Short mmCIF file of C-alpha atoms and ligand atoms in Angstrom, two decimals:
data_model
loop_
_atom_site.label_atom_id
_atom_site.label_comp_id
_atom_site.label_asym_id
_atom_site.label_seq_id
_atom_site.Cartn_x
_atom_site.Cartn_y
_atom_site.Cartn_z
CA MET A 276 278.14 -24.46 146.13
CA GLY A 277 279.04 -28.17 145.72
CA TYR A 278 276.50 -29.10 142.97
CA LYS A 279 278.21 -30.30 139.81
CA THR A 280 281.02 -28.14 138.24
CA ARG A 281 281.15 -24.37 137.97
CA GLU A 282 281.21 -24.69 134.18
CA TRP A 283 278.12 -26.88 134.21
CA ARG A 284 276.18 -24.51 136.42
CA LYS A 285 277.16 -21.61 134.15
CA SER A 286 276.08 -23.61 131.05
CA MET A 287 272.67 -24.17 132.75
CA ARG A 288 272.08 -20.52 133.65
CA VAL A 289 268.51 -19.22 133.07
CA VAL A 290 268.74 -15.93 131.13
CA LEU A 291 266.29 -13.08 130.81
CA ASP A 292 265.95 -11.19 127.53
CA TYR A 293 263.78 -8.11 127.80
CA ASN A 294 264.60 -6.39 124.54
CA ASN A 295 260.99 -6.76 123.47
CA MET A 296 259.92 -4.44 126.27
CA THR A 297 261.88 -1.52 124.79
CA GLU A 298 261.21 1.36 122.44
CA LYS A 299 263.74 0.03 119.98
CA PHE A 300 261.52 -3.02 119.29
CA LEU A 301 258.08 -1.91 120.26
CA GLY A 302 258.09 1.67 119.09
CA LYS A 303 256.08 4.08 121.26
CA GLU A 304 254.57 1.20 123.28
CA GLY A 305 257.98 0.31 124.66
CA PHE A 306 260.17 1.64 127.38
CA SER A 307 262.85 4.07 126.38
CA GLU A 308 266.37 3.96 127.92
CA THR A 309 265.37 6.98 129.93
CA ASP A 310 262.25 5.16 131.22
CA LEU A 311 264.38 2.17 132.22
CA ARG A 312 266.90 4.37 134.01
CA GLY A 313 264.02 5.96 135.79
CA LEU A 314 263.14 2.63 137.33
CA ALA A 315 266.49 2.47 139.17
CA PRO A 316 265.51 4.20 142.49
CA LYS A 317 262.38 2.08 143.03
CA ALA A 318 264.21 -1.07 142.03
CA LYS A 319 267.14 -0.32 144.37
CA ALA A 320 264.77 0.42 147.28
CA ALA A 321 262.91 -2.86 146.68
CA PHE A 322 266.21 -4.79 146.46
CA GLU A 323 267.33 -3.31 149.73
CA TYR A 324 263.99 -3.98 151.42
CA VAL A 325 264.04 -7.62 150.47
CA ASN A 326 267.71 -8.01 151.32
CA ALA A 327 267.21 -6.45 154.69
CA ASN A 328 264.36 -8.76 155.56
CA ARG A 329 265.74 -12.01 154.23
CA GLY A 330 265.04 -14.96 156.49
CA LYS A 331 262.81 -13.05 158.85
CA ASP A 332 260.12 -15.47 160.01
CA GLU A 333 257.86 -12.76 161.48
CA LEU A 334 257.61 -11.16 157.96
CA TYR A 335 257.13 -14.57 156.23
CA MET A 336 260.44 -14.29 154.52
CA GLY A 337 261.90 -17.54 155.73
CA TRP A 338 261.69 -18.90 152.13
CA THR A 339 264.86 -16.91 151.16
CA GLU A 340 266.95 -19.29 153.33
CA LEU A 341 265.46 -22.59 152.11
CA PRO A 342 268.23 -23.24 149.59
CA TYR A 343 270.77 -23.17 152.43
CA ASN A 344 269.34 -24.42 155.64
CA GLN A 345 267.87 -27.84 154.87
CA ALA A 346 270.83 -30.28 154.45
CA GLU A 347 269.61 -32.41 157.35
CA ILE A 348 266.00 -32.42 156.31
CA VAL A 349 266.93 -33.27 152.72
CA GLU A 350 268.78 -36.46 153.94
CA ASP A 351 265.72 -37.45 156.02
CA ILE A 352 263.38 -36.88 153.04
CA LEU A 353 265.64 -38.90 150.71
CA ALA A 354 265.56 -41.82 153.24
CA THR A 355 261.75 -41.64 153.62
CA ALA A 356 261.30 -41.36 149.86
CA LYS A 357 263.43 -44.45 149.42
CA SER A 358 261.29 -46.46 151.69
CA VAL A 359 258.00 -45.09 150.22
CA ARG A 360 259.12 -46.01 146.71
CA LYS A 361 259.88 -49.55 147.92
CA LYS A 362 256.82 -50.06 150.04
CA PHE A 363 253.93 -48.26 148.26
CA GLN A 364 252.22 -48.58 144.86
CA TYR A 365 250.57 -45.15 145.14
CA PHE A 366 251.47 -41.76 146.58
CA VAL A 367 248.60 -39.27 147.14
CA VAL A 368 249.12 -35.71 148.18
CA LEU A 369 246.20 -34.16 149.95
CA GLY A 370 246.46 -30.37 150.08
CA ILE A 371 245.31 -27.17 148.34
CA GLY A 372 246.60 -23.92 147.18
CA GLY A 373 250.33 -23.49 148.17
CA SER A 374 250.23 -27.00 149.65
CA ALA A 375 249.36 -28.58 146.29
CA LEU A 376 250.42 -26.45 143.35
CA GLY A 377 254.22 -26.98 143.95
CA PRO A 378 254.02 -30.73 144.00
CA ILE A 379 251.82 -30.71 140.88
CA MET A 380 254.24 -28.37 139.10
CA ALA A 381 257.36 -30.37 139.85
CA PHE A 382 255.65 -33.65 138.89
CA ASN A 383 254.64 -32.13 135.57
CA ALA A 384 257.99 -30.52 134.96
CA LEU A 385 260.37 -33.22 135.68
CA CYS A 386 258.59 -36.47 135.23
CA HIS A 387 257.43 -38.35 132.16
CA LEU A 388 254.28 -36.56 130.91
CA HIS A 389 252.41 -39.95 131.08
CA TYR A 390 254.14 -41.09 134.22
CA ASN A 391 251.19 -42.93 135.77
CA ASP A 392 250.58 -44.84 132.58
CA LEU A 393 254.09 -46.20 132.36
CA PRO A 394 254.69 -49.76 133.36
CA LYS A 395 256.03 -50.13 136.92
CA TYR A 396 259.57 -51.09 135.78
CA LYS A 397 259.86 -47.81 133.90
CA ARG A 398 258.22 -45.58 136.47
CA LYS A 399 260.34 -46.95 139.37
CA GLY A 400 258.26 -45.00 141.83
CA PRO A 401 254.54 -45.24 142.99
CA LYS A 402 251.76 -43.81 140.94
CA PHE A 403 251.27 -40.25 141.82
CA TYR A 404 248.14 -38.10 142.50
CA VAL A 405 247.60 -34.65 143.97
CA GLU A 406 244.07 -34.12 145.10
CA ASP A 407 243.56 -30.38 145.42
CA ASN A 408 239.80 -30.12 145.30
CA VAL A 409 236.69 -31.33 147.09
CA ASP A 410 234.76 -32.32 144.01
CA PRO A 411 233.08 -35.51 145.15
CA VAL A 412 233.32 -37.05 141.71
CA ARG A 413 237.08 -36.60 141.72
CA MET A 414 237.45 -38.19 145.15
CA ARG A 415 235.18 -41.16 144.04
CA ASP A 416 237.25 -41.64 140.93
CA LEU A 417 240.51 -41.48 142.82
CA LEU A 418 239.26 -44.27 145.06
CA ASP A 419 238.46 -46.28 142.00
CA VAL A 420 242.12 -46.32 141.00
CA ILE A 421 244.09 -46.61 144.21
CA GLU A 422 244.23 -49.30 146.91
CA PRO A 423 244.28 -47.50 150.17
CA GLU A 424 246.34 -50.13 151.98
CA LYS A 425 249.05 -49.77 149.27
CA THR A 426 248.89 -45.98 149.34
CA CYS A 427 251.08 -43.50 151.13
CA PHE A 428 249.04 -40.39 151.82
CA ASN A 429 250.97 -37.13 152.28
CA VAL A 430 248.58 -34.73 153.99
CA ILE A 431 250.00 -31.17 153.60
CA SER A 432 248.47 -28.36 155.62
CA LYS A 433 250.23 -25.67 157.54
CA SER A 434 247.19 -24.92 159.63
CA GLY A 435 245.47 -28.36 159.65
CA ALA A 436 242.29 -26.30 159.55
CA THR A 437 241.73 -26.05 155.80
CA SER A 438 238.26 -27.57 155.25
CA GLU A 439 239.22 -29.15 151.94
CA THR A 440 242.31 -30.90 153.13
CA MET A 441 240.79 -32.04 156.45
CA THR A 442 237.65 -33.41 154.58
CA GLN A 443 240.04 -35.47 152.56
CA TYR A 444 241.87 -36.47 155.69
CA LEU A 445 238.58 -37.64 157.24
CA ILE A 446 237.78 -39.74 154.19
CA LEU A 447 241.22 -41.42 154.14
CA LEU A 448 241.06 -42.00 157.89
CA ASP A 449 237.76 -43.87 157.51
CA LEU A 450 239.08 -45.81 154.50
CA LEU A 451 242.26 -46.90 156.28
CA THR A 452 240.32 -47.82 159.52
CA LYS A 453 237.89 -49.92 157.48
CA ALA A 454 240.80 -51.62 155.73
CA GLY A 455 242.35 -52.40 159.14
CA VAL A 456 245.43 -50.30 158.33
CA SER A 457 247.03 -48.03 160.96
CA VAL A 458 247.15 -44.41 160.04
CA LYS A 459 250.76 -44.33 161.24
CA ASP A 460 251.86 -46.80 158.56
CA ASN A 461 250.37 -45.09 155.57
CA VAL A 462 250.24 -41.43 156.37
CA ILE A 463 252.90 -38.64 156.44
CA PHE A 464 252.04 -35.12 157.58
CA THR A 465 253.68 -31.92 156.41
CA THR A 466 252.54 -29.22 158.81
CA ASP A 467 253.45 -26.55 161.27
CA GLU A 468 256.01 -27.64 163.91
CA LYS A 469 254.08 -26.65 166.99
CA ARG A 470 250.57 -25.57 166.12
CA GLY A 471 247.57 -26.81 164.17
CA ASN A 472 245.31 -29.82 164.03
CA LEU A 473 247.66 -32.20 162.18
CA LYS A 474 250.06 -31.72 165.08
CA LYS A 475 247.23 -32.59 167.56
CA ILE A 476 246.17 -35.66 165.54
CA SER A 477 249.74 -36.83 165.32
CA ASP A 478 250.21 -36.43 169.09
CA GLU A 479 246.94 -38.37 169.65
CA CYS A 480 248.02 -41.19 167.37
CA GLY A 481 251.37 -41.52 169.22
CA GLY A 482 253.30 -39.67 166.53
CA ILE A 483 252.71 -39.82 162.78
CA LYS A 484 255.82 -39.25 160.67
CA SER A 485 255.70 -35.51 160.11
CA TYR A 486 257.74 -32.91 158.18
CA VAL A 487 257.81 -29.28 159.28
CA LEU A 488 256.43 -26.51 157.10
CA PRO A 489 258.68 -23.83 158.58
CA ASP A 490 257.24 -20.86 160.48
CA GLY A 491 258.38 -18.11 158.19
CA VAL A 492 257.32 -19.84 154.98
CA GLY A 493 253.86 -19.27 153.49
CA GLY A 494 252.11 -21.82 151.38
CA ARG A 495 252.83 -20.27 148.04
CA PHE A 496 256.51 -19.96 148.91
CA SER A 497 256.84 -23.50 150.15
CA GLN A 498 257.83 -25.61 147.17
CA LEU A 499 261.48 -25.71 148.29
CA CYS A 500 260.69 -27.03 151.81
CA PRO A 501 259.24 -30.43 152.61
CA VAL A 502 255.91 -29.47 151.02
CA GLY A 503 257.52 -29.86 147.61
CA LEU A 504 260.62 -31.81 148.37
CA LEU A 505 259.02 -34.93 149.80
CA PRO A 506 256.65 -35.60 146.87
CA ALA A 507 259.49 -34.63 144.47
CA ALA A 508 261.92 -37.04 146.13
CA VAL A 509 259.30 -39.82 146.07
CA LEU A 510 259.19 -39.25 142.25
CA GLY A 511 262.89 -39.66 142.01
CA ILE A 512 263.46 -35.91 141.24
CA ASP A 513 266.81 -34.61 142.12
CA ILE A 514 265.83 -32.35 145.04
CA LYS A 515 269.47 -31.31 145.72
CA GLY A 516 269.52 -30.01 142.20
CA LEU A 517 266.35 -27.98 142.78
CA LEU A 518 267.85 -26.39 145.89
CA ALA A 519 271.19 -25.81 144.15
CA GLY A 520 269.38 -24.18 141.23
CA ALA A 521 267.58 -21.89 143.70
CA ALA A 522 270.82 -20.93 145.42
CA TYR A 523 272.47 -20.30 141.97
CA MET A 524 269.59 -17.95 141.04
CA ASP A 525 269.86 -16.23 144.33
CA SER A 526 273.59 -15.54 143.57
CA LEU A 527 272.55 -14.13 140.12
CA CYS A 528 270.19 -11.72 141.81
CA ASN A 529 272.60 -10.10 144.23
CA LYS A 530 272.87 -6.69 142.58
CA PRO A 531 270.38 -3.76 142.92
CA SER A 532 270.35 -3.11 139.09
CA ILE A 533 267.82 -4.13 136.51
CA TYR A 534 270.73 -4.64 134.09
CA LYS A 535 272.26 -7.25 136.31
CA ASN A 536 269.54 -8.87 138.50
CA PRO A 537 266.95 -10.75 136.39
CA ALA A 538 264.31 -11.08 139.15
CA LEU A 539 264.60 -7.34 139.82
CA ALA A 540 264.31 -6.52 136.16
CA CYS A 541 261.11 -8.64 135.80
CA ALA A 542 259.60 -7.01 138.88
CA ALA A 543 260.46 -3.47 137.83
CA LEU A 544 259.26 -4.02 134.24
CA GLN A 545 255.99 -5.62 135.43
CA VAL A 546 255.31 -2.86 137.98
CA ALA A 547 256.16 -0.08 135.50
CA ALA A 548 253.85 -1.79 132.92
CA MET A 549 251.09 -2.07 135.49
CA GLU A 550 251.37 1.65 136.09
CA GLN A 551 250.63 2.07 132.39
CA GLY A 552 247.48 -0.03 132.73
CA LYS A 553 248.93 -3.39 131.79
CA ASN A 554 246.88 -5.27 134.30
CA VAL A 555 247.18 -8.72 132.76
CA GLY A 556 250.37 -10.79 133.04
CA VAL A 557 250.38 -13.78 130.70
CA MET A 558 252.69 -16.67 131.62
CA MET A 559 253.35 -18.64 128.39
CA PRO A 560 255.71 -21.57 128.58
CA TYR A 561 256.58 -23.20 125.28
CA SER A 562 256.84 -26.62 126.93
CA ASP A 563 254.15 -29.00 128.11
CA ASN A 564 256.42 -29.76 131.03
CA LEU A 565 256.01 -26.22 132.23
CA LYS A 566 252.27 -26.03 131.88
CA TYR A 567 251.73 -26.31 135.65
CA LEU A 568 254.57 -23.92 136.46
CA ALA A 569 252.23 -21.33 134.96
CA ASP A 570 249.54 -22.44 137.51
CA TRP A 571 251.97 -22.25 140.38
CA TYR A 572 253.19 -18.82 139.25
CA CYS A 573 249.61 -17.56 138.90
CA GLN A 574 248.91 -18.28 142.58
CA LEU A 575 252.24 -16.72 143.63
CA TRP A 576 251.69 -13.53 141.65
CA ALA A 577 247.89 -13.14 142.28
CA GLU A 578 247.70 -13.94 145.96
CA SER A 579 250.80 -11.95 146.80
CA LEU A 580 250.09 -8.83 144.87
CA GLY A 581 246.34 -8.51 144.81
CA LYS A 582 245.94 -6.22 147.87
CA ASN A 583 243.77 -3.23 148.95
CA ILE A 584 245.87 -1.65 151.60
CA THR A 585 249.52 -0.38 151.56
CA LEU A 586 252.01 -1.18 154.30
CA ASP A 587 251.37 2.26 155.77
CA GLY A 588 247.60 1.71 155.90
CA LYS A 589 246.55 3.64 152.80
CA PRO A 590 243.79 2.25 150.64
CA CYS A 591 244.90 0.87 147.31
CA ASN A 592 243.73 -1.78 144.81
CA VAL A 593 246.79 -3.20 143.19
CA GLY A 594 247.80 -6.39 141.45
CA GLN A 595 248.06 -7.81 137.99
CA THR A 596 245.80 -10.63 136.75
CA PRO A 597 247.95 -13.59 135.84
CA VAL A 598 246.84 -15.63 132.94
CA LYS A 599 248.27 -19.08 132.03
CA SER A 600 248.74 -19.84 128.43
CA LEU A 601 250.58 -22.77 126.68
CA GLY A 602 252.66 -22.43 123.63
CA VAL A 603 251.94 -23.49 120.94
CA THR A 604 248.53 -24.78 121.90
CA ASP A 605 247.18 -21.30 122.89
CA GLN A 606 248.47 -19.67 119.72
CA HIS A 607 245.33 -21.21 118.34
CA SER A 608 243.12 -19.66 120.96
CA GLN A 609 244.46 -16.74 122.90
CA VAL A 610 247.18 -15.14 120.82
CA GLN A 611 244.61 -13.39 118.53
CA LEU A 612 243.52 -11.44 121.66
CA TYR A 613 247.14 -10.73 122.73
CA THR A 614 248.09 -9.41 119.34
CA GLU A 615 245.05 -7.23 118.47
CA GLY A 616 243.06 -6.77 121.75
CA PRO A 617 243.64 -4.11 124.32
CA TYR A 618 247.11 -2.98 125.21
CA ASP A 619 246.78 -4.37 128.70
CA LYS A 620 249.09 -7.32 128.83
CA VAL A 621 252.73 -8.28 129.38
CA ILE A 622 253.58 -11.73 128.00
CA THR A 623 256.33 -13.78 129.74
CA PHE A 624 257.62 -16.51 127.54
CA LEU A 625 259.37 -19.53 129.11
CA SER A 626 261.51 -20.87 126.26
CA LEU A 627 263.84 -23.92 126.01
CA ARG A 628 267.04 -23.93 124.03
CA LYS A 629 266.96 -27.72 124.09
CA TYR A 630 264.05 -30.07 124.69
CA GLY A 631 264.29 -33.50 126.20
CA CYS A 632 264.27 -34.90 122.65
CA GLU A 633 264.13 -33.63 119.12
CA MET A 634 261.57 -35.89 117.43
CA PRO A 635 262.47 -35.83 113.64
CA ILE A 636 259.61 -35.05 111.25
CA PRO A 637 259.71 -37.72 108.45
CA HIS A 638 259.53 -36.74 104.80
CA GLY A 639 256.17 -37.53 103.14
CA CYS A 640 253.31 -36.09 101.18
CA GLU A 641 255.83 -34.86 98.58
CA ASN A 642 253.06 -33.73 96.11
CA ILE A 643 251.61 -31.37 98.77
CA PRO A 644 254.01 -28.52 99.41
CA ASP A 645 251.95 -27.23 102.25
CA VAL A 646 252.82 -30.33 104.12
CA SER A 647 256.05 -31.59 102.58
CA PHE A 648 258.09 -28.59 103.80
CA LEU A 649 257.80 -29.93 107.29
CA GLY A 650 259.64 -33.16 106.45
CA GLY A 651 263.33 -33.18 107.39
CA HIS A 652 262.86 -30.69 110.29
CA THR A 653 262.31 -31.68 113.91
CA MET A 654 259.47 -31.08 116.28
CA GLU A 655 262.05 -29.14 118.43
CA GLU A 656 262.72 -26.84 115.50
CA LEU A 657 259.07 -26.34 114.88
CA ILE A 658 258.13 -25.46 118.52
CA GLN A 659 261.12 -23.15 118.69
CA ALA A 660 260.22 -21.46 115.34
CA GLU A 661 256.67 -20.96 116.52
CA ASN A 662 257.88 -19.45 119.79
CA ALA A 663 260.15 -17.10 117.96
CA ALA A 664 257.39 -16.25 115.41
CA THR A 665 254.86 -15.44 118.19
CA ALA A 666 257.36 -13.23 119.97
CA TYR A 667 258.01 -11.52 116.70
CA ALA A 668 254.26 -11.04 115.83
CA LEU A 669 253.50 -9.57 119.35
CA THR A 670 256.51 -7.28 119.20
CA LYS A 671 255.53 -6.14 115.66
CA ALA A 672 252.03 -5.34 117.09
CA GLY A 673 253.56 -3.27 119.87
CA ARG A 674 252.85 -5.81 122.70
CA MET A 675 255.18 -5.99 125.60
CA ASN A 676 256.84 -9.35 125.98
CA TYR A 677 260.01 -10.83 127.41
CA THR A 678 261.59 -14.26 127.54
CA LEU A 679 263.19 -16.40 130.20
CA TRP A 680 265.54 -18.78 128.42
CA LEU A 681 266.28 -22.19 129.93
CA PRO A 682 269.21 -24.05 128.35
CA GLU A 683 267.19 -27.22 129.10
CA LEU A 684 264.65 -28.33 131.70
CA ASN A 685 266.13 -30.13 134.65
CA ALA A 686 265.93 -29.93 138.44
CA PHE A 687 268.70 -27.17 138.48
CA THR A 688 267.09 -24.89 135.91
CA LEU A 689 263.60 -25.46 137.44
CA GLY A 690 265.00 -24.46 140.86
CA GLN A 691 266.42 -21.30 139.27
CA LEU A 692 263.01 -20.38 137.81
CA LEU A 693 261.18 -20.96 141.13
CA PHE A 694 263.60 -18.79 142.99
CA LEU A 695 263.53 -16.08 140.34
CA PHE A 696 259.74 -15.91 140.50
CA GLU A 697 259.75 -15.79 144.30
CA LEU A 698 262.28 -13.00 144.36
CA GLN A 699 260.41 -11.15 141.56
CA THR A 700 257.23 -11.30 143.61
CA ALA A 701 258.91 -10.08 146.78
CA TYR A 702 260.55 -7.24 144.83
CA ALA A 703 257.24 -6.29 143.14
CA GLY A 704 255.41 -6.37 146.45
CA ALA A 705 258.06 -4.03 147.93
CA MET A 706 257.70 -1.64 144.95
CA LEU A 707 253.90 -1.62 145.46
CA ASN A 708 254.45 -1.10 149.26
CA ILE A 709 252.02 -3.90 150.16
CA ASP A 710 252.23 -6.99 152.37
CA THR A 711 253.20 -9.61 149.77
CA PHE A 712 252.89 -12.50 152.24
CA ASN A 713 249.38 -12.32 153.59
CA GLN A 714 246.06 -13.26 151.93
CA PRO A 715 243.21 -11.58 153.90
CA GLY A 716 241.01 -11.55 150.78
CA VAL A 717 240.48 -15.33 150.87
CA GLU A 718 239.22 -15.25 154.47
CA GLU A 719 235.64 -14.05 153.84
CA GLY A 720 234.76 -16.97 151.58
CA LYS A 721 236.30 -19.40 154.16
CA LYS A 722 234.22 -17.92 156.96
CA ALA A 723 231.01 -18.09 154.88
CA THR A 724 231.68 -21.73 154.14
CA PHE A 725 232.14 -22.43 157.87
CA ALA A 726 228.85 -20.66 158.56
CA LEU A 727 226.97 -22.59 155.84
CA LEU A 728 228.18 -25.91 157.24
CA GLY A 729 227.29 -24.91 160.80
CA LYS A 730 230.69 -24.62 162.34
CA ARG A 731 230.53 -23.43 165.97
CA GLY A 732 231.46 -19.80 166.38
CA TYR A 733 230.18 -18.78 163.05
CA GLU A 734 226.49 -18.20 164.05
CA ALA A 735 226.63 -14.47 163.37
CA LYS A 736 228.09 -15.04 159.92
CA LYS A 737 225.23 -17.42 159.24
CA GLU A 738 222.74 -14.80 160.27
CA GLU A 739 224.48 -12.36 157.96
CA LEU A 740 224.12 -14.80 155.08
CA ASP A 741 220.54 -15.47 155.88
CA SER A 742 219.70 -11.82 155.91
CA LEU A 743 220.76 -11.25 152.30
CA PRO A 744 217.97 -9.74 150.14
CA GLU A 745 215.57 -12.09 148.39
CA LYS A 746 216.67 -12.81 144.76
CA GLU A 747 214.47 -11.37 142.16
CA ASP A 748 212.75 -13.78 139.67
CA LYS A 749 213.10 -11.34 136.76
CA TYR A 750 216.89 -11.86 136.90
CA ILE A 751 216.74 -15.61 136.75
CA VAL A 752 216.21 -16.46 133.15
O1 PA5 B 45 249.50 -19.78 149.81
C1 PA5 B 45 248.84 -19.98 150.78
O2 PA5 B 45 249.05 -19.55 151.90
C2 PA5 B 45 247.46 -20.77 150.69
O3 PA5 B 45 247.25 -21.17 149.31
C3 PA5 B 45 247.59 -22.04 151.50
O4 PA5 B 45 248.69 -22.82 151.09
C4 PA5 B 45 246.30 -22.87 151.37
O5 PA5 B 45 245.14 -22.10 151.71
C5 PA5 B 45 246.41 -24.12 152.29
O6 PA5 B 45 246.60 -23.75 153.61
P1 PA5 B 45 247.11 -24.82 154.60
O7 PA5 B 45 248.43 -25.27 154.24
O8 PA5 B 45 247.01 -24.15 156.00
O9 PA5 B 45 246.09 -26.03 154.54
#
């Protein structure tokens, strides 16, 4: 691995501490050493399953190779990003789900938290927006703040058939046409290489600049391919660092033991906790920059594990409901429930050893001891103390929690986290014996939408919707 020095990479290692899942710290609510040793066979089998299927496109496991097989694409992306940064004032991602949450997460994690409000000379790149909804108000408001002719639109859709994204595409097409701008000049597609409507549109227009969303990579596992890499590069994020971080985490997860492989440990602990009825997984970063990583993780965990059939065709209803929570903000809203409510949660803390700055707290209010004790400390000390105090309070109350420690937040450590969560999800899916990479449960709603909007071929579904029983007035209050 040629990224920085070996010592630097080691100093940036993301570390898992799961002491607060054990009997020693939680009492009877925790796992004993015997329990943990008992997880070994399942963990080993999951590790072997994932390893044996690495890179297999037909199983949607192509994502495992993304840290290694994109050298050429990365150079192309960097060149495109350079020209986008020079030419455009705005960069708008149109996409949804796996085609949007990654770009949002990386933007939030590695850019200034008020990036779009910075003056241009400080921003260096275009203003950045990710439109992942079809709320008309949001679209109207976006159009109030961008100038279409000065905007690069990155339309991201593997299928090119997602109603939300294609609706947005139709709106931008109309806008650009009215402004007399060629789609080819202001649009970049990220889509399937051979199939799908964006491919057709590109062919019809004589070739729109397009990046490939590889065959074996599903939406929620796509942050480390052009889906996430192009927007990140446009923002000036070190995309080689992201990929190097992912490769580094991959190398840390090369053993079939929960004492050595952090992703395998997280998966085994979560699955064992789920078997005890811990059906809620709280993702709680103590960092505003990681707020949307929790969103990205929630999709990964929920859509991958929420399944009703095993790989051998047996009915099951598995999965753990992911909840996003932000430290310290949610200490003042959700932590009461986590500490005293049902014993149905595992809390994952994402904690930073070092923040991007310390922010000293000045002395003042010396006659008010309740306030003056804060003076002389730093905000970094305060947030770290609150993180430690919350972990302590939860542990004291017998609530399972563990911490992923980041030495600091940068592209390399973020890449590690992403790959850890992807591996964790794949291992957990293997332990649950389900198809981690499909999402049949979202299909019914999509079909009903098509029927309601009169899409050809969905007439029977429309009849089914029309034949629903009449609603009863007494239940409408
Ligand atoms: O994770 C997934 O597979 C989904 O969230 C998809 O990314 C989402 O539905 C968008 O699909 P597409 O990229 O085909 O527009």
